[in-house]
Coordinates of C-alpha atoms in Angstrom, one line a residue:
M352 CA 17.4 1.4 -18.8
F353 CA 16.3 1.4 -22.4
A354 CA 17.4 4.6 -24.1
P355 CA 20.7 3.9 -24.0
L356 CA 19.8 0.9 -25.8
F357 CA 18.0 2.1 -28.2
W358 CA 18.7 6.1 -28.4
R359 CA 20.2 6.9 -31.5
G360 CA 21.1 10.6 -30.7
G361 CA 18.8 13.8 -31.2
D362 CA 15.7 14.4 -28.5
R363 CA 13.2 11.9 -30.2
H364 CA 12.9 10.4 -26.4
R365 CA 12.0 13.7 -24.6
K366 CA 8.9 13.7 -26.7
D367 CA 5.2 11.6 -26.4
G368 CA 6.2 10.3 -29.6
A369 CA 9.3 9.9 -32.2
V370 CA 9.3 12.8 -35.2
L371 CA 10.5 10.6 -38.4
D372 CA 11.8 12.4 -41.7
V373 CA 10.6 10.2 -44.5
P374 CA 10.8 10.9 -48.4
G375 CA 8.2 13.4 -48.6
G376 CA 7.2 14.5 -45.3
R377 CA 7.7 14.0 -41.6
L378 CA 5.7 11.2 -39.6
T379 CA 5.1 11.0 -35.7
F380 CA 4.9 7.6 -34.2
T381 CA 4.0 6.6 -30.9
T382 CA 2.7 3.2 -28.7
D383 CA 1.4 2.7 -25.3
A384 CA 0.1 -0.1 -23.1
Y385 CA -2.6 0.3 -21.2
V386 CA -3.2 -1.9 -17.9
V387 CA -6.1 0.6 -16.2
R388 CA -8.1 -1.1 -13.4
P389 CA -10.9 -1.1 -13.0
L390 CA -11.5 -1.5 -17.4
F391 CA -14.7 0.3 -17.0
F392 CA -14.7 3.3 -14.9
P393 CA -17.2 6.5 -15.0
G394 CA -16.8 8.6 -18.1
G395 CA -14.8 6.0 -20.4
D396 CA -12.6 2.5 -20.4
I397 CA -10.1 0.8 -21.3
G398 CA -11.0 0.6 -25.2
M399 CA -11.6 4.4 -25.4
L400 CA -8.3 5.5 -23.1
A401 CA -6.2 3.2 -25.8
V402 CA -7.5 5.2 -28.7
N403 CA -7.3 8.8 -27.0
G404 CA -4.2 8.2 -25.2
T405 CA -2.6 7.3 -28.7
V406 CA -4.4 9.9 -30.6
N407 CA -3.2 12.4 -27.4
D408 CA 0.3 11.6 -28.0
L409 CA 0.7 12.3 -31.8
A410 CA -1.5 15.4 -31.4
V411 CA 0.8 17.2 -28.6
C412 CA 3.7 16.1 -31.2
G413 CA 2.0 19.3 -34.1
A414 CA 0.9 15.7 -35.9
Q415 CA -2.6 14.6 -37.4
P416 CA -3.7 11.4 -36.1
R417 CA -4.4 8.8 -39.0
Y418 CA -4.0 5.4 -38.6
L419 CA -3.5 3.0 -35.3
S420 CA -2.6 -0.6 -34.4
G421 CA -4.4 -2.2 -31.3
A422 CA -3.2 -5.5 -29.9
F423 CA -5.1 -7.2 -27.0
I424 CA -3.7 -9.5 -24.6
L425 CA -6.3 -11.5 -23.1
E426 CA -6.7 -13.6 -19.5
E427 CA -8.3 -17.4 -20.8
G428 CA -11.7 -17.3 -19.3
V429 CA -12.8 -13.4 -20.2
S430 CA -15.9 -12.6 -21.2
V431 CA -16.3 -12.2 -24.7
E432 CA -19.2 -9.3 -24.0
T433 CA -16.3 -8.1 -22.3
L434 CA -13.8 -8.0 -24.9
R435 CA -16.9 -6.9 -27.6
R436 CA -17.8 -3.7 -25.3
V437 CA -13.7 -2.8 -25.2
A438 CA -13.2 -3.4 -29.2
A439 CA -17.1 -1.7 -29.6
S440 CA -15.7 1.3 -27.5
M441 CA -12.3 1.7 -29.3
A442 CA -14.6 1.7 -33.0
A443 CA -16.3 4.5 -31.6
A444 CA -13.4 6.3 -29.9
A445 CA -11.4 6.2 -33.3
R446 CA -14.4 7.4 -35.8
E447 CA -14.6 9.9 -33.0
A448 CA -10.6 10.9 -33.3
G449 CA -10.6 10.6 -36.8
V450 CA -8.4 8.2 -36.8
E451 CA -8.5 4.3 -38.3
M452 CA -7.8 1.0 -36.4
V453 CA -6.1 -0.6 -39.4
T454 CA -4.1 -3.8 -38.1
G455 CA -3.6 -5.5 -34.4
D456 CA -3.1 -9.1 -32.9
T457 CA -4.5 -10.7 -30.2
K458 CA -2.6 -13.1 -27.2
V459 CA -4.0 -15.4 -24.2
V460 CA -2.4 -16.2 -21.1
E461 CA -3.3 -18.9 -19.0
R462 CA -6.2 -18.1 -16.2
G463 CA -5.1 -15.8 -12.9
K464 CA -2.0 -14.5 -14.8
G465 CA -3.6 -11.3 -17.1
D466 CA -6.0 -9.1 -15.1
N467 CA -9.0 -10.0 -17.8
L468 CA -7.2 -7.7 -20.7
Y469 CA -4.4 -5.1 -21.6
V470 CA -4.2 -3.2 -24.6
I471 CA -1.7 -2.2 -26.6
T472 CA -1.8 0.6 -29.0
A473 CA 0.8 2.2 -32.3
G474 CA -0.5 5.4 -34.1
V475 CA 1.3 6.9 -36.8
G476 CA 0.5 10.9 -37.8
V477 CA 1.9 13.3 -39.9
I478 CA 3.3 16.7 -39.5
P479 CA 1.7 18.8 -42.2
E480 CA 4.7 20.7 -43.9
G481 CA 5.3 23.9 -43.1
R482 CA 4.2 23.5 -39.7
E483 CA 6.8 23.7 -36.9
E484 CA 7.5 20.7 -34.6
P485 CA 6.7 22.0 -31.0
G486 CA 8.6 21.2 -28.1
P487 CA 10.6 22.3 -25.2
E488 CA 13.4 23.5 -26.8
K489 CA 11.3 26.1 -28.3
V490 CA 10.3 27.5 -24.9
E491 CA 11.6 31.2 -24.0
P492 CA 11.2 33.5 -21.5
G493 CA 8.0 35.4 -21.5
D494 CA 5.7 32.2 -22.8
R495 CA 2.3 32.0 -21.5
V496 CA 1.0 28.9 -19.9
I497 CA -2.3 27.5 -20.8
V498 CA -3.8 24.5 -19.3
T499 CA -7.2 23.1 -21.2
G500 CA -9.4 21.5 -18.8
D501 CA -9.7 20.9 -14.7
L502 CA -6.9 18.9 -13.0
G503 CA -6.8 15.4 -11.8
R504 CA -10.4 14.3 -13.4
H505 CA -9.2 11.3 -15.2
G506 CA -6.7 9.5 -11.8
V507 CA -10.0 10.6 -9.1
A508 CA -12.5 8.8 -11.0
V509 CA -10.4 5.3 -11.7
M510 CA -9.3 6.0 -7.9
T511 CA -12.5 6.4 -6.9
A512 CA -14.1 3.4 -9.0
R513 CA -11.5 1.0 -7.8
E514 CA -11.8 1.4 -4.2
G515 CA -15.7 2.1 -4.6
F516 CA -15.4 5.4 -2.9
A517 CA -19.2 6.9 -3.4
F518 CA -19.1 10.8 -3.2
E519 CA -22.1 13.2 -3.3
T520 CA -21.1 14.1 -7.0
R521 CA -20.2 11.5 -9.2
I522 CA -16.3 12.7 -10.6
T523 CA -16.2 11.1 -13.9
S524 CA -13.2 10.6 -16.6
D525 CA -11.8 13.7 -18.4
C526 CA -11.2 11.3 -21.2
A527 CA -11.2 12.5 -24.6
P528 CA -9.4 13.2 -28.1
L529 CA -7.3 16.6 -28.5
N530 CA -6.5 16.4 -31.9
G531 CA -9.6 18.9 -32.8
I532 CA -8.2 21.5 -29.9
V533 CA -4.4 21.1 -31.7
E534 CA -5.8 21.6 -35.5
D535 CA -7.6 24.4 -34.2
I536 CA -4.9 25.9 -32.8
Y537 CA -2.9 25.5 -36.0
R538 CA -5.9 26.9 -38.0
R539 CA -6.3 30.2 -36.5
G540 CA -2.0 30.3 -37.7
I541 CA -1.2 30.7 -34.1
T542 CA 2.4 29.4 -33.1
V543 CA 3.0 27.0 -30.7
H544 CA 6.2 26.3 -28.3
C545 CA 5.1 23.2 -26.4
M546 CA 2.5 21.1 -25.7
R547 CA 2.2 18.1 -23.3
D548 CA -1.1 15.6 -22.7
L549 CA -1.2 15.8 -18.6
T550 CA -1.1 11.6 -18.0
R551 CA 1.1 10.3 -15.5
G552 CA 2.1 12.9 -12.8
G553 CA -0.1 15.4 -13.9
L554 CA 0.4 18.7 -14.7
A555 CA 3.3 18.9 -12.0
S556 CA 5.6 16.3 -13.9
A557 CA 4.5 17.3 -17.5
L558 CA 6.0 21.1 -16.6
N559 CA 9.1 19.7 -14.8
E560 CA 10.0 17.7 -18.3
I561 CA 9.8 20.4 -19.9
A562 CA 11.7 22.9 -17.4
S563 CA 14.3 20.6 -17.1
F564 CA 15.4 20.3 -20.8
A565 CA 15.0 23.9 -21.7
G566 CA 16.4 25.2 -18.8
I567 CA 13.7 27.3 -17.4
R568 CA 11.9 28.7 -14.5
I569 CA 8.1 28.3 -14.7
E570 CA 5.7 29.8 -12.6
L571 CA 1.8 29.1 -12.2
E572 CA -1.0 31.0 -10.1
E573 CA -2.2 28.2 -7.9
E574 CA -5.9 30.5 -8.0
R575 CA -6.4 30.6 -11.7
V576 CA -5.2 26.9 -12.0
P577 CA -8.9 24.5 -12.5
V578 CA -9.1 22.3 -10.2
G579 CA -13.5 21.4 -10.0
D580 CA -14.7 21.3 -6.2
E581 CA -15.5 17.5 -6.4
V582 CA -12.0 16.4 -7.4
R583 CA -10.5 18.5 -4.6
G584 CA -12.5 17.3 -2.4
A585 CA -11.6 14.0 -3.4
C586 CA -7.7 14.9 -2.9
E587 CA -8.1 16.0 0.1
L588 CA -9.9 13.1 1.4
L589 CA -7.6 10.8 -0.6
G590 CA -4.0 12.4 0.9
L591 CA -3.6 13.1 -3.1
D592 CA -2.0 16.9 -4.5
P593 CA -4.5 17.3 -8.0
F594 CA -1.0 18.9 -9.6
Y595 CA 0.3 15.3 -9.8
V596 CA -3.1 13.2 -10.0
A597 CA -3.2 12.3 -14.4
N598 CA -6.3 13.6 -17.1
E599 CA -6.7 12.0 -20.5
G600 CA -8.6 14.6 -22.2
A601 CA -5.9 18.1 -21.0
M602 CA -2.3 18.6 -22.2
V603 CA -0.8 21.9 -21.2
V604 CA 0.5 24.4 -24.0
I605 CA 3.1 26.9 -23.7
L606 CA 3.2 29.7 -25.8
P607 CA 4.1 33.4 -26.9
A608 CA 1.9 35.5 -24.7
R609 CA 0.5 37.6 -27.9
W610 CA -0.8 34.4 -28.8
A611 CA -2.1 33.6 -25.2
E612 CA -5.7 35.1 -25.6
Q613 CA -6.2 33.6 -28.8
A614 CA -5.5 30.5 -28.0
V615 CA -7.7 30.1 -24.7
E616 CA -10.4 31.5 -26.9
A617 CA -9.7 28.3 -29.8
I618 CA -9.9 26.2 -27.2
R619 CA -12.7 27.1 -25.5
S620 CA -14.6 26.7 -28.4
H621 CA -14.2 22.9 -28.4
P622 CA -16.3 21.0 -25.7
A623 CA -12.5 19.4 -24.1
G624 CA -11.5 22.8 -23.8
R625 CA -14.6 24.5 -21.9
R626 CA -12.5 24.9 -19.0
A627 CA -9.0 25.6 -20.0
R628 CA -7.1 28.5 -18.4
L629 CA -4.1 31.0 -18.5
V630 CA -2.5 29.6 -15.4
G631 CA 1.2 31.0 -15.8
S632 CA 4.2 32.0 -17.7
V633 CA 7.7 30.9 -18.0
A634 CA 9.7 33.4 -15.8
G635 CA 13.0 32.6 -16.9
Q636 CA 16.1 30.4 -17.2
V637 CA 17.4 28.5 -14.4
T638 CA 20.0 25.3 -14.6
G639 CA 18.3 22.4 -14.1
G640 CA 14.9 24.0 -14.5
R641 CA 12.3 24.5 -12.1
V642 CA 8.8 24.6 -11.2
V643 CA 6.4 27.0 -8.8
V644 CA 3.1 27.9 -7.4
R645 CA 2.4 31.1 -6.1
S646 CA -0.3 31.2 -3.6
V647 CA -3.2 33.8 -3.1
L648 CA -0.9 35.1 -0.2
G649 CA 2.4 35.4 -2.4
T650 CA 4.0 33.0 -1.2
Y651 CA 6.2 30.2 -3.3
R652 CA 6.1 26.5 -3.6
V653 CA 8.3 24.4 -5.3
L654 CA 6.4 21.8 -7.4
D655 CA 9.0 19.2 -7.6
M656 CA 9.6 15.5 -9.9
L657 CA 6.4 12.6 -9.1
S658 CA 8.9 10.2 -7.2
G659 CA 7.0 6.9 -7.7
E660 CA 3.5 5.9 -8.5
Q661 CA 0.8 8.1 -7.4
L662 CA -1.8 6.1 -8.7
P663 CA -1.4 3.0 -10.2
R664 CA -3.2 1.4 -13.2
I665 CA -5.0 4.0 -14.0
C666 CA -3.9 3.8 -17.2

């Protein structure tokens, strides 16, 4: 509905942020709204999530995140302590990511109309001179696919906290900034064709978006895709597929084969990338795009785009 009204041409709407040519360089601009419930969950909260989510959207566009805004929709009666905790968490997350919160706004809605609070952030980043902007149009047959962390951790952490499920091992969100990993990759001179963070719809949806735009077949090796035992167990219990469950501190990186091992080494040198794995490749061109997973038995299953909302209000 929105694209025909707002889109001015080009492929800006195909990425996590708009890349804008301005005098003296290129800016990346993105925005997102956060309605996660509960506000505080194992491994994070709505404030940390709002900062890291926007930082990561800029980073996967190849930009260096610089400035963020924050707007708060407050329900009448929300406690000052809750608001203070969220704001303090945002400030700490911004410091960790190396960005500044430079402007903001607050609005109050009637009691019962706002579920405590919502946060809207926007971010601006800069693509350094000489850096080639990554995107699905750059992906080629023979490229390798890297996942920087184990799947589904954020979605399962929020879901179990919301529903009050208790597991033997506490599942925590992977919420973290990814711009440090991205900068390290570029600093080492590694060529990157495309990056996406694994938010709504997880790895499957991110790869389907890339495959459909580029007209490619992506093949994954199931045994190589990192999924924690506790997340796998929770997904089996809840009837979820980890390939479709969101992360908030992981991304997929697609790049030429000659750079794959070097990139994995760079990613694993960061706390958020310790579980990085080379998980598949771009097998060739195919009309409409396709993503498949090869099992240990050698059989294939198709990963379609997620239809509907598997886990509502996880970001």
